[in-house]
PDB file of C-alpha atoms in Angstrom:
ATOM      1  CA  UNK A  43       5.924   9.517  38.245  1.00  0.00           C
ATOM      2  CA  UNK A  44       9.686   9.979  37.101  1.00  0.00           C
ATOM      3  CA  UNK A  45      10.821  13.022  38.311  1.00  0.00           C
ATOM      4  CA  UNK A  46      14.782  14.464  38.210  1.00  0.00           C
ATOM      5  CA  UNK A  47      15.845  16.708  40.680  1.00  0.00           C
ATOM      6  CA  UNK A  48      18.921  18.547  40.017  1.00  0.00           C
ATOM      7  CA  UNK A  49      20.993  20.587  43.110  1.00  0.00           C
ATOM      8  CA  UNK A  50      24.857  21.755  43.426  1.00  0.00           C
ATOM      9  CA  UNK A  51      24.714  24.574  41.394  1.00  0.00           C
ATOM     10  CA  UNK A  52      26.263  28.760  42.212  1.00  0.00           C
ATOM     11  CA  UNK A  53      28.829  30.990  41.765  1.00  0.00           C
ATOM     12  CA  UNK A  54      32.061  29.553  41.402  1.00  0.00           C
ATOM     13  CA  UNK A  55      35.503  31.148  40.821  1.00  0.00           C
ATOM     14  CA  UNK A  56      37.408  30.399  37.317  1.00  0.00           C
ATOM     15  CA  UNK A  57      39.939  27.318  38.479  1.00  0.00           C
ATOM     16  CA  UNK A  58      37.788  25.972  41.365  1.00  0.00           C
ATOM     17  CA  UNK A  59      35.853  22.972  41.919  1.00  0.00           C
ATOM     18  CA  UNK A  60      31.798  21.589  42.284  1.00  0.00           C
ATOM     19  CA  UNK A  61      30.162  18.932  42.301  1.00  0.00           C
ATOM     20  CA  UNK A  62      26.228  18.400  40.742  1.00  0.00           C
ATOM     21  CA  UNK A  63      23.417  16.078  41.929  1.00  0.00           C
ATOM     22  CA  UNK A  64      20.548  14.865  40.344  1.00  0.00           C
ATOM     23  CA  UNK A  65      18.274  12.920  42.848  1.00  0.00           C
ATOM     24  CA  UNK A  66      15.906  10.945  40.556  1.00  0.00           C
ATOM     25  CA  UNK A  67      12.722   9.077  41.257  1.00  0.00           C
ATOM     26  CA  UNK A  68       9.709   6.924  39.939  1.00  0.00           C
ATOM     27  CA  UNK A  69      11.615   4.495  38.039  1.00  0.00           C
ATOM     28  CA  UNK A  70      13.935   1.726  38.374  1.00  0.00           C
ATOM     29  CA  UNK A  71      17.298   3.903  38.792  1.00  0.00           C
ATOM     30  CA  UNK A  72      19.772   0.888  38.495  1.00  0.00           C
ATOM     31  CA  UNK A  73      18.462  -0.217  34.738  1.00  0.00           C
ATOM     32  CA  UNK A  74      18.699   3.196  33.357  1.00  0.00           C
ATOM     33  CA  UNK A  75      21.763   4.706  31.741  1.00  0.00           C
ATOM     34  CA  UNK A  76      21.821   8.868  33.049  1.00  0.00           C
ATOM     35  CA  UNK A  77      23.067  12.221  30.962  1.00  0.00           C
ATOM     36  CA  UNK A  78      24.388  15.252  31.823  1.00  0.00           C
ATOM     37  CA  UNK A  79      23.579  18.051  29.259  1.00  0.00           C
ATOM     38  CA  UNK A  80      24.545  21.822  29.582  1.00  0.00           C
ATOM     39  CA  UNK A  81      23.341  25.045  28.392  1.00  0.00           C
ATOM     40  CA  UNK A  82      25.045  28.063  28.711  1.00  0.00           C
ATOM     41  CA  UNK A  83      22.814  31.176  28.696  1.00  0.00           C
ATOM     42  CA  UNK A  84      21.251  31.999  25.050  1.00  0.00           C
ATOM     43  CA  UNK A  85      22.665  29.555  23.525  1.00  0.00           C
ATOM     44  CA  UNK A  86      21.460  25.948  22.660  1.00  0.00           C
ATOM     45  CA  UNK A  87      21.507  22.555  24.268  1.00  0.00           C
ATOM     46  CA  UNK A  88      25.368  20.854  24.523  1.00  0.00           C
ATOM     47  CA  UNK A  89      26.120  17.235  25.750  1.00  0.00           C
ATOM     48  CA  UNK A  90      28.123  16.564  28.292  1.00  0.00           C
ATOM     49  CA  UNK A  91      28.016  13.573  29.469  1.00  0.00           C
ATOM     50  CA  UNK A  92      26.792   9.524  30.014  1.00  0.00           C
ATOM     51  CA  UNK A  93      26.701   7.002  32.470  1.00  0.00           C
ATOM     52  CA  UNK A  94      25.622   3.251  31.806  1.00  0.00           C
ATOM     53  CA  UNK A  95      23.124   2.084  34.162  1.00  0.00           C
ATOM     54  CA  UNK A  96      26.198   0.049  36.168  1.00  0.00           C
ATOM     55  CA  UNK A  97      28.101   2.892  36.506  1.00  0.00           C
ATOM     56  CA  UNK A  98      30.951   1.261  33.746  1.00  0.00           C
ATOM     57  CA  UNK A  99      32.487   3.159  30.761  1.00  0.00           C
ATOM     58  CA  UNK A 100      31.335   6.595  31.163  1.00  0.00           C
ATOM     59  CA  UNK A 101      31.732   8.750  28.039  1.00  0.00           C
ATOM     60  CA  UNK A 102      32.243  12.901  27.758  1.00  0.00           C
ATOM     61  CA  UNK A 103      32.294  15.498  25.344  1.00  0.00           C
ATOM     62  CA  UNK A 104      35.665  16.380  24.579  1.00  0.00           C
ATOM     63  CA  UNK A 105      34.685  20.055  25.470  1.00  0.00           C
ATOM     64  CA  UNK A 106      34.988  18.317  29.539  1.00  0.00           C
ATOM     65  CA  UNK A 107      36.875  15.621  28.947  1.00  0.00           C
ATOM     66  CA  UNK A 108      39.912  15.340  31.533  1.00  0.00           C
ATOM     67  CA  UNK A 109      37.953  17.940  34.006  1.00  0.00           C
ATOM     68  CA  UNK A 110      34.459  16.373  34.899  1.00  0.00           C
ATOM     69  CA  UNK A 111      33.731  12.666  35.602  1.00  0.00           C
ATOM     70  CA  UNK A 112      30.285  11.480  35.897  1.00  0.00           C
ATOM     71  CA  UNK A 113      29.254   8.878  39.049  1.00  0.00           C
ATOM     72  CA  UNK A 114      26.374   7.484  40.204  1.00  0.00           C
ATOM     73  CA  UNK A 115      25.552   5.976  43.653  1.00  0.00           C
ATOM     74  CA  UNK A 116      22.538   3.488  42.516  1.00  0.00           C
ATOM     75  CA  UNK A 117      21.758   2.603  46.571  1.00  0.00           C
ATOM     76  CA  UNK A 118      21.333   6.574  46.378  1.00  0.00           C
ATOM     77  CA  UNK A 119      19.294   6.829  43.555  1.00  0.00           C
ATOM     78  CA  UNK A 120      21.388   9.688  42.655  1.00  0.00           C
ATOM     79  CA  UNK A 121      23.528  10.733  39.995  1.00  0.00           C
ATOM     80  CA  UNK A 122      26.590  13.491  40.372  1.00  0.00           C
ATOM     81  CA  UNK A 123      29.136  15.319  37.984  1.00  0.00           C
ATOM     82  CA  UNK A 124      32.079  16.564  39.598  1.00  0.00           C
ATOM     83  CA  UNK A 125      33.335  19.266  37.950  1.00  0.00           C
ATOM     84  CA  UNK A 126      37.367  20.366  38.183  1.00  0.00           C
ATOM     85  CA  UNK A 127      39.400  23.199  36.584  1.00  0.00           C
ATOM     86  CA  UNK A 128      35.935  25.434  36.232  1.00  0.00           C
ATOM     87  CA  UNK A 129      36.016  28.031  33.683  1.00  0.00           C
ATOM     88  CA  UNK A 130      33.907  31.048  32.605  1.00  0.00           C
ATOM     89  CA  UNK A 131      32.507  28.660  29.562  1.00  0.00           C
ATOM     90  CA  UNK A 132      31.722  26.751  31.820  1.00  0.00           C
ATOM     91  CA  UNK A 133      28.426  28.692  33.091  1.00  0.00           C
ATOM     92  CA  UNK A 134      25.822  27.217  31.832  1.00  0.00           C
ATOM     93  CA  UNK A 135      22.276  25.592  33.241  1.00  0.00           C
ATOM     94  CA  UNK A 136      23.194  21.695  33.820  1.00  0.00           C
ATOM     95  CA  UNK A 137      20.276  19.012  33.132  1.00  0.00           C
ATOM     96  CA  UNK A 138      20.258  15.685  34.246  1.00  0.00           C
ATOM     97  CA  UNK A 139      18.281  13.205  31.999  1.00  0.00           C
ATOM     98  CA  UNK A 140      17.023   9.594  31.979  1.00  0.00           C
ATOM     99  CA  UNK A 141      18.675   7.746  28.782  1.00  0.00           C
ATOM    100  CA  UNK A 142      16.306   6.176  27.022  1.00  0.00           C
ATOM    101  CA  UNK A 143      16.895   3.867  23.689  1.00  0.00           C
ATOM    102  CA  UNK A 144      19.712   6.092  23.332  1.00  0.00           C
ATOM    103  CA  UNK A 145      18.304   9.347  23.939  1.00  0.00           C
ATOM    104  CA  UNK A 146      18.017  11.467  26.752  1.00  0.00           C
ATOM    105  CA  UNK A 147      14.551  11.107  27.485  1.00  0.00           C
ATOM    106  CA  UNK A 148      12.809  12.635  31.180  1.00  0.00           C
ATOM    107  CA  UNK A 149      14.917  15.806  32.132  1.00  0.00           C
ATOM    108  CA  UNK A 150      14.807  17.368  35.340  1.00  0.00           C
ATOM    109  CA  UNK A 151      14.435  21.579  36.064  1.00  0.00           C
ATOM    110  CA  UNK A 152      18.315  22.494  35.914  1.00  0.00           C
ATOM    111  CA  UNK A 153      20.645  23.891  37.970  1.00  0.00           C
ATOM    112  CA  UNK A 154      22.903  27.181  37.062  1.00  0.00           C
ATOM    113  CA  UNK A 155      26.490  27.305  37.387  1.00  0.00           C
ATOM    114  CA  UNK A 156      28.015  30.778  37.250  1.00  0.00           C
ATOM    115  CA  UNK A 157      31.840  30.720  36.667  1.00  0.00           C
ATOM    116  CA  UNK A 158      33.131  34.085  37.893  1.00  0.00           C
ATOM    117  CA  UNK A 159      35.607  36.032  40.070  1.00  0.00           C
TER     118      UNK A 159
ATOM    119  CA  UNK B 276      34.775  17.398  14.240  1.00  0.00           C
ATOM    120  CA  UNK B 277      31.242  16.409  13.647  1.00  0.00           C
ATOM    121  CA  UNK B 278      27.998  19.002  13.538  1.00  0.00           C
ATOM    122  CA  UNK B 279      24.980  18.650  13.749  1.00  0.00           C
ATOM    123  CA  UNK B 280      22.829  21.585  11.556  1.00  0.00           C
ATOM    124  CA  UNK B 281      19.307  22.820  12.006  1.00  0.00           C
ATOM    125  CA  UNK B 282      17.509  25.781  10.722  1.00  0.00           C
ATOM    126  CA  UNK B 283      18.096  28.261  12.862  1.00  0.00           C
ATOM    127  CA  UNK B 284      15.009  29.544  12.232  1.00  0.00           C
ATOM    128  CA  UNK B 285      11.478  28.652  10.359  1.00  0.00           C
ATOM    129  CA  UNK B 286       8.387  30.403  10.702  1.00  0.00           C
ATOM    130  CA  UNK B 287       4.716  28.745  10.046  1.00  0.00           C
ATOM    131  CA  UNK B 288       1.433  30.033   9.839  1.00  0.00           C
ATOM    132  CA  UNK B 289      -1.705  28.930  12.935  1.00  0.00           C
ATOM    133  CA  UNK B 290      -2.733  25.341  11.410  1.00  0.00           C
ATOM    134  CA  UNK B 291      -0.082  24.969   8.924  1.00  0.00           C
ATOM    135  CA  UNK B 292       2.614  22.377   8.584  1.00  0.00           C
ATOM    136  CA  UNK B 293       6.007  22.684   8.976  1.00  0.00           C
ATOM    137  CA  UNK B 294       9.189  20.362   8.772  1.00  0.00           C
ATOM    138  CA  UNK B 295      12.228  21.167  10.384  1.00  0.00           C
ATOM    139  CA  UNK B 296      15.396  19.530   9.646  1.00  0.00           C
ATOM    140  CA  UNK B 297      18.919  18.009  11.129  1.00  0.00           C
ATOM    141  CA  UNK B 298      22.127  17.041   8.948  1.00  0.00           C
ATOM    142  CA  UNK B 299      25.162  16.482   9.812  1.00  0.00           C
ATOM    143  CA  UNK B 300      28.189  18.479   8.311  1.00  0.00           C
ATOM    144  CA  UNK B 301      29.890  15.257   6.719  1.00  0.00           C
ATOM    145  CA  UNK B 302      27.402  12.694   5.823  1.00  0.00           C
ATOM    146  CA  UNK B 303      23.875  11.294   5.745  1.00  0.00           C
ATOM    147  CA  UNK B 304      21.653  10.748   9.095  1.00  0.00           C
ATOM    148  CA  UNK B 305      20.331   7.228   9.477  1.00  0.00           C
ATOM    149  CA  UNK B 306      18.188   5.732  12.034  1.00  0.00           C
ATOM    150  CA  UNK B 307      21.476   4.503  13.201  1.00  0.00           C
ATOM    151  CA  UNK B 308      22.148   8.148  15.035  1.00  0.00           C
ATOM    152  CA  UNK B 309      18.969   7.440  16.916  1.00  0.00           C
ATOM    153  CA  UNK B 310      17.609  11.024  16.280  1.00  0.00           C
ATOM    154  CA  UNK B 311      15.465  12.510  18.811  1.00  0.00           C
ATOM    155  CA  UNK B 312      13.556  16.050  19.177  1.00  0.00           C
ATOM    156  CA  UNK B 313      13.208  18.430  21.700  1.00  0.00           C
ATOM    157  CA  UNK B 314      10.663  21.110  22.454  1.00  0.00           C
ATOM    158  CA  UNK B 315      12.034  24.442  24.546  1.00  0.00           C
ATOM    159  CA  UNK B 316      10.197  27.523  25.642  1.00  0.00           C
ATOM    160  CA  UNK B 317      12.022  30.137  27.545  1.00  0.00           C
ATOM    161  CA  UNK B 318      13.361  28.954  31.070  1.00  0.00           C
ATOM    162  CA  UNK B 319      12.073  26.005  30.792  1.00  0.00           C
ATOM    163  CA  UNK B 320      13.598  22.802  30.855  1.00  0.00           C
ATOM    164  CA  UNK B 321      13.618  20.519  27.927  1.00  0.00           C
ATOM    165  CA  UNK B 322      10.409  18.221  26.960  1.00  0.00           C
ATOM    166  CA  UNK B 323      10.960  15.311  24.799  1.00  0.00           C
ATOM    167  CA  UNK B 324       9.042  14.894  21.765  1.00  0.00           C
ATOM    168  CA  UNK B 325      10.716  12.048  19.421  1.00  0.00           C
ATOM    169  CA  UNK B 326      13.254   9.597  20.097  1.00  0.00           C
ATOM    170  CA  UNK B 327      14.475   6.756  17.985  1.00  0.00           C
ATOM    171  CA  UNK B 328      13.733   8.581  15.039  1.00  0.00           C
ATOM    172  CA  UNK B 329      10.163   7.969  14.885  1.00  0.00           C
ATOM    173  CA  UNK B 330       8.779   7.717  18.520  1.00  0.00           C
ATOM    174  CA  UNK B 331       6.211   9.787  20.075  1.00  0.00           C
ATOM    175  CA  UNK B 332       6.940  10.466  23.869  1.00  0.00           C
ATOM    176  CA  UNK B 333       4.685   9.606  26.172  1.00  0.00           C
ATOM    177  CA  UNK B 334       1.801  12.601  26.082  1.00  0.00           C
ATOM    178  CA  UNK B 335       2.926  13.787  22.807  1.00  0.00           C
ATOM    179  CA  UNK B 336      -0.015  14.774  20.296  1.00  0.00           C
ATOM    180  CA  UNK B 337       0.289  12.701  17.413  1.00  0.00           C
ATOM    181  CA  UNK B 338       0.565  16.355  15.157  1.00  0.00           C
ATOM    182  CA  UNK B 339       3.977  15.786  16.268  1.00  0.00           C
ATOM    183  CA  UNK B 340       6.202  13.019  13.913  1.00  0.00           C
ATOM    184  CA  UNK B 341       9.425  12.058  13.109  1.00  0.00           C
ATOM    185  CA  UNK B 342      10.963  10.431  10.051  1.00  0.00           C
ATOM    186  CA  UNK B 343      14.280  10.070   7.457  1.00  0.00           C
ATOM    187  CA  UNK B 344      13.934  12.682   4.694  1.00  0.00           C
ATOM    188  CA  UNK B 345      16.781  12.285   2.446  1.00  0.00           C
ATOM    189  CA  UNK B 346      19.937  12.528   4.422  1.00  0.00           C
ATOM    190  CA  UNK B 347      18.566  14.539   7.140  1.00  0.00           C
ATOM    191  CA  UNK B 348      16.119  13.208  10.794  1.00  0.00           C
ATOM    192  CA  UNK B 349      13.073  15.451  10.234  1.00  0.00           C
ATOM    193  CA  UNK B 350      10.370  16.701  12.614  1.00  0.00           C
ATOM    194  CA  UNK B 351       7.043  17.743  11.336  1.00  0.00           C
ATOM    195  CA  UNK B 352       4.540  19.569  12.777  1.00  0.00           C
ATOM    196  CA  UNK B 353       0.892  19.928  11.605  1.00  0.00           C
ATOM    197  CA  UNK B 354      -1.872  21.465  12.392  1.00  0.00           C
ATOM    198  CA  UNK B 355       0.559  23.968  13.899  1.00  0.00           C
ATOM    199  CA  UNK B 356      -0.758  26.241  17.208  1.00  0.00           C
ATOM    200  CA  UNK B 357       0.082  28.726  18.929  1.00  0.00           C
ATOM    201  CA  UNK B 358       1.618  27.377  21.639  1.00  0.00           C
ATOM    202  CA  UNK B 359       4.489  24.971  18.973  1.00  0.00           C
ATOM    203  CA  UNK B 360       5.919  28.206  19.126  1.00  0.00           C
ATOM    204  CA  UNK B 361       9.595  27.274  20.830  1.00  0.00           C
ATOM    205  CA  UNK B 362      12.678  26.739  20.101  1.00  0.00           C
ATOM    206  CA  UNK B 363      13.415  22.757  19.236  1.00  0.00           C
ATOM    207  CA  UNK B 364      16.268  20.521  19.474  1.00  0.00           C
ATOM    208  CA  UNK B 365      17.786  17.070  17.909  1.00  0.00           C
ATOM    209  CA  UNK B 366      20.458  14.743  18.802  1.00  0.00           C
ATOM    210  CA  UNK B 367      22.478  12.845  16.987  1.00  0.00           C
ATOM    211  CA  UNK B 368      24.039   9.700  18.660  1.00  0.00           C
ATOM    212  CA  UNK B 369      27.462   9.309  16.977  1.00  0.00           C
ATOM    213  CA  UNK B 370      28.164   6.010  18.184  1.00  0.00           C
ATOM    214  CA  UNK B 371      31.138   4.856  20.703  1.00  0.00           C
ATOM    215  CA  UNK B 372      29.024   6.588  23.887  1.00  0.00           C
ATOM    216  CA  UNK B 373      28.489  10.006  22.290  1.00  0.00           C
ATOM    217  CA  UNK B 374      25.806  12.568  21.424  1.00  0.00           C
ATOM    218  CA  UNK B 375      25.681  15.803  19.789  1.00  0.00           C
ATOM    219  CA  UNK B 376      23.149  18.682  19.708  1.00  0.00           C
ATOM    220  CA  UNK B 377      22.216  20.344  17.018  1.00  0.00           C
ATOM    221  CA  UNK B 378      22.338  24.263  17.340  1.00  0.00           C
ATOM    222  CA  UNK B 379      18.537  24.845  17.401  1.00  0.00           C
ATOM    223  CA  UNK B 380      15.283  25.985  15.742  1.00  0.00           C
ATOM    224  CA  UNK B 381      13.702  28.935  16.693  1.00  0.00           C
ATOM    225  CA  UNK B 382       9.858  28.553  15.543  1.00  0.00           C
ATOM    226  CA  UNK B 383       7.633  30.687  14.951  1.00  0.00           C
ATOM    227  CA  UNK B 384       3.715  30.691  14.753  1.00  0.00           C
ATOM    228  CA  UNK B 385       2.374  33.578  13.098  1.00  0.00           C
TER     229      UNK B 385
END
């Protein structure tokens, strides 16, 4: 079955660097376009960002833009967001998710990012 | 810049039917923003409920639906349980590679 499997995540001082993984399974990695959404705790679901399914024209949420560029490594099965200049709006849980007709469609369990000093 | 709105809350009663809503601030939601719903309980991870407007998700009870009503994507539930009770999500597609959450529903079944 599909399954998402999200690592990377931890503390992290303001200005510093990480990079997410999502190791995904059960489906035919290469012909699926992959999201990165965020939620900071309380508060609701944000986009970050998309990959096509070959890796060309990725796409943020202006929120990121300039400081996080999605990749994916399709011999890997694996899909990252590094993640530059962090900052304390930053914390959040980060999902990866299958795209699917233009949707985010299987999601995997999260990771938490905690931006602090 | 664009947002997306939702109720940010709605309450129904055990076995009624509710509809919950998402607009954008500027304009009329077509099928052409792709909407799709989302299902949340408390530390858990997203579960997908509608996409392309209108599409159950795989293992989705069909008391779940999606449709256009008005200017606005709209998720109804029926036969409402117990266990709807969540918070739920849409998302717009806005074209040129980007999406946009609405801020949430917080239902309740009571």
């Amino acid at each position: 079955q599909v399954q998402l499997l999200e690592s990377g995540g931890g503390v992290v001082q303001p200005g510093r660097s990480l990079r997410l993984s999502c190791v995904l399974s059960g489906f035919d990695f290469s012909r699926y376009g992959l999201h990165w959404v965020r939620q900071a705790p309380g508060k609701g679901l944000q986009w970050v960002a998309v990959i096509p399914h070959d890796g060309s024209n990725p796409y943020y949420a202006d929120s990121v833009k300039g400081r996080v560029t999605i990749s994916r490594d399709n011999s890997k099965n694996t899909l990252y967001l590094e993640m530059n200049s962090l900052r304390a709006e930053d914390t959040a849980v980060y999902y990866c998710a299958r795209d699917l007709d233009l949707s985010p469609d299987f999601w995997g369990q999260g990771t938490l990012v905690t931006v602090s000093s | 810049q664009t947002v997306v709105t939702q109720e940010p809350s709605f309450s129904v009663s055990p076995g009624g039917r509710v509809t919950l809503t998402c607009g954008l601030s500027s304009g009329s939601v077509s099928t052409s923003h792709n909407p799709s719903w989302y299902q949340q309980t408390p530390g858990q991870a997203p579960r997908t409920l509608i996409y392309s407007t209108n599409t159950r998700s795989s293992g989705v009870p069909d008391r779940f639906s999606g449709s256009i009503f008005g200017n606005k994507a709209a998720l109804t539930i029926t036969g409402a349980q117990a266990d709807d009770e969540s918070d739920y999500y849409c998302v717009l597609y806005m074209g040129t590679g980007i999406w946009v959450f609405g801020g949430g529903t917080k239902l309740t079944v009571l």
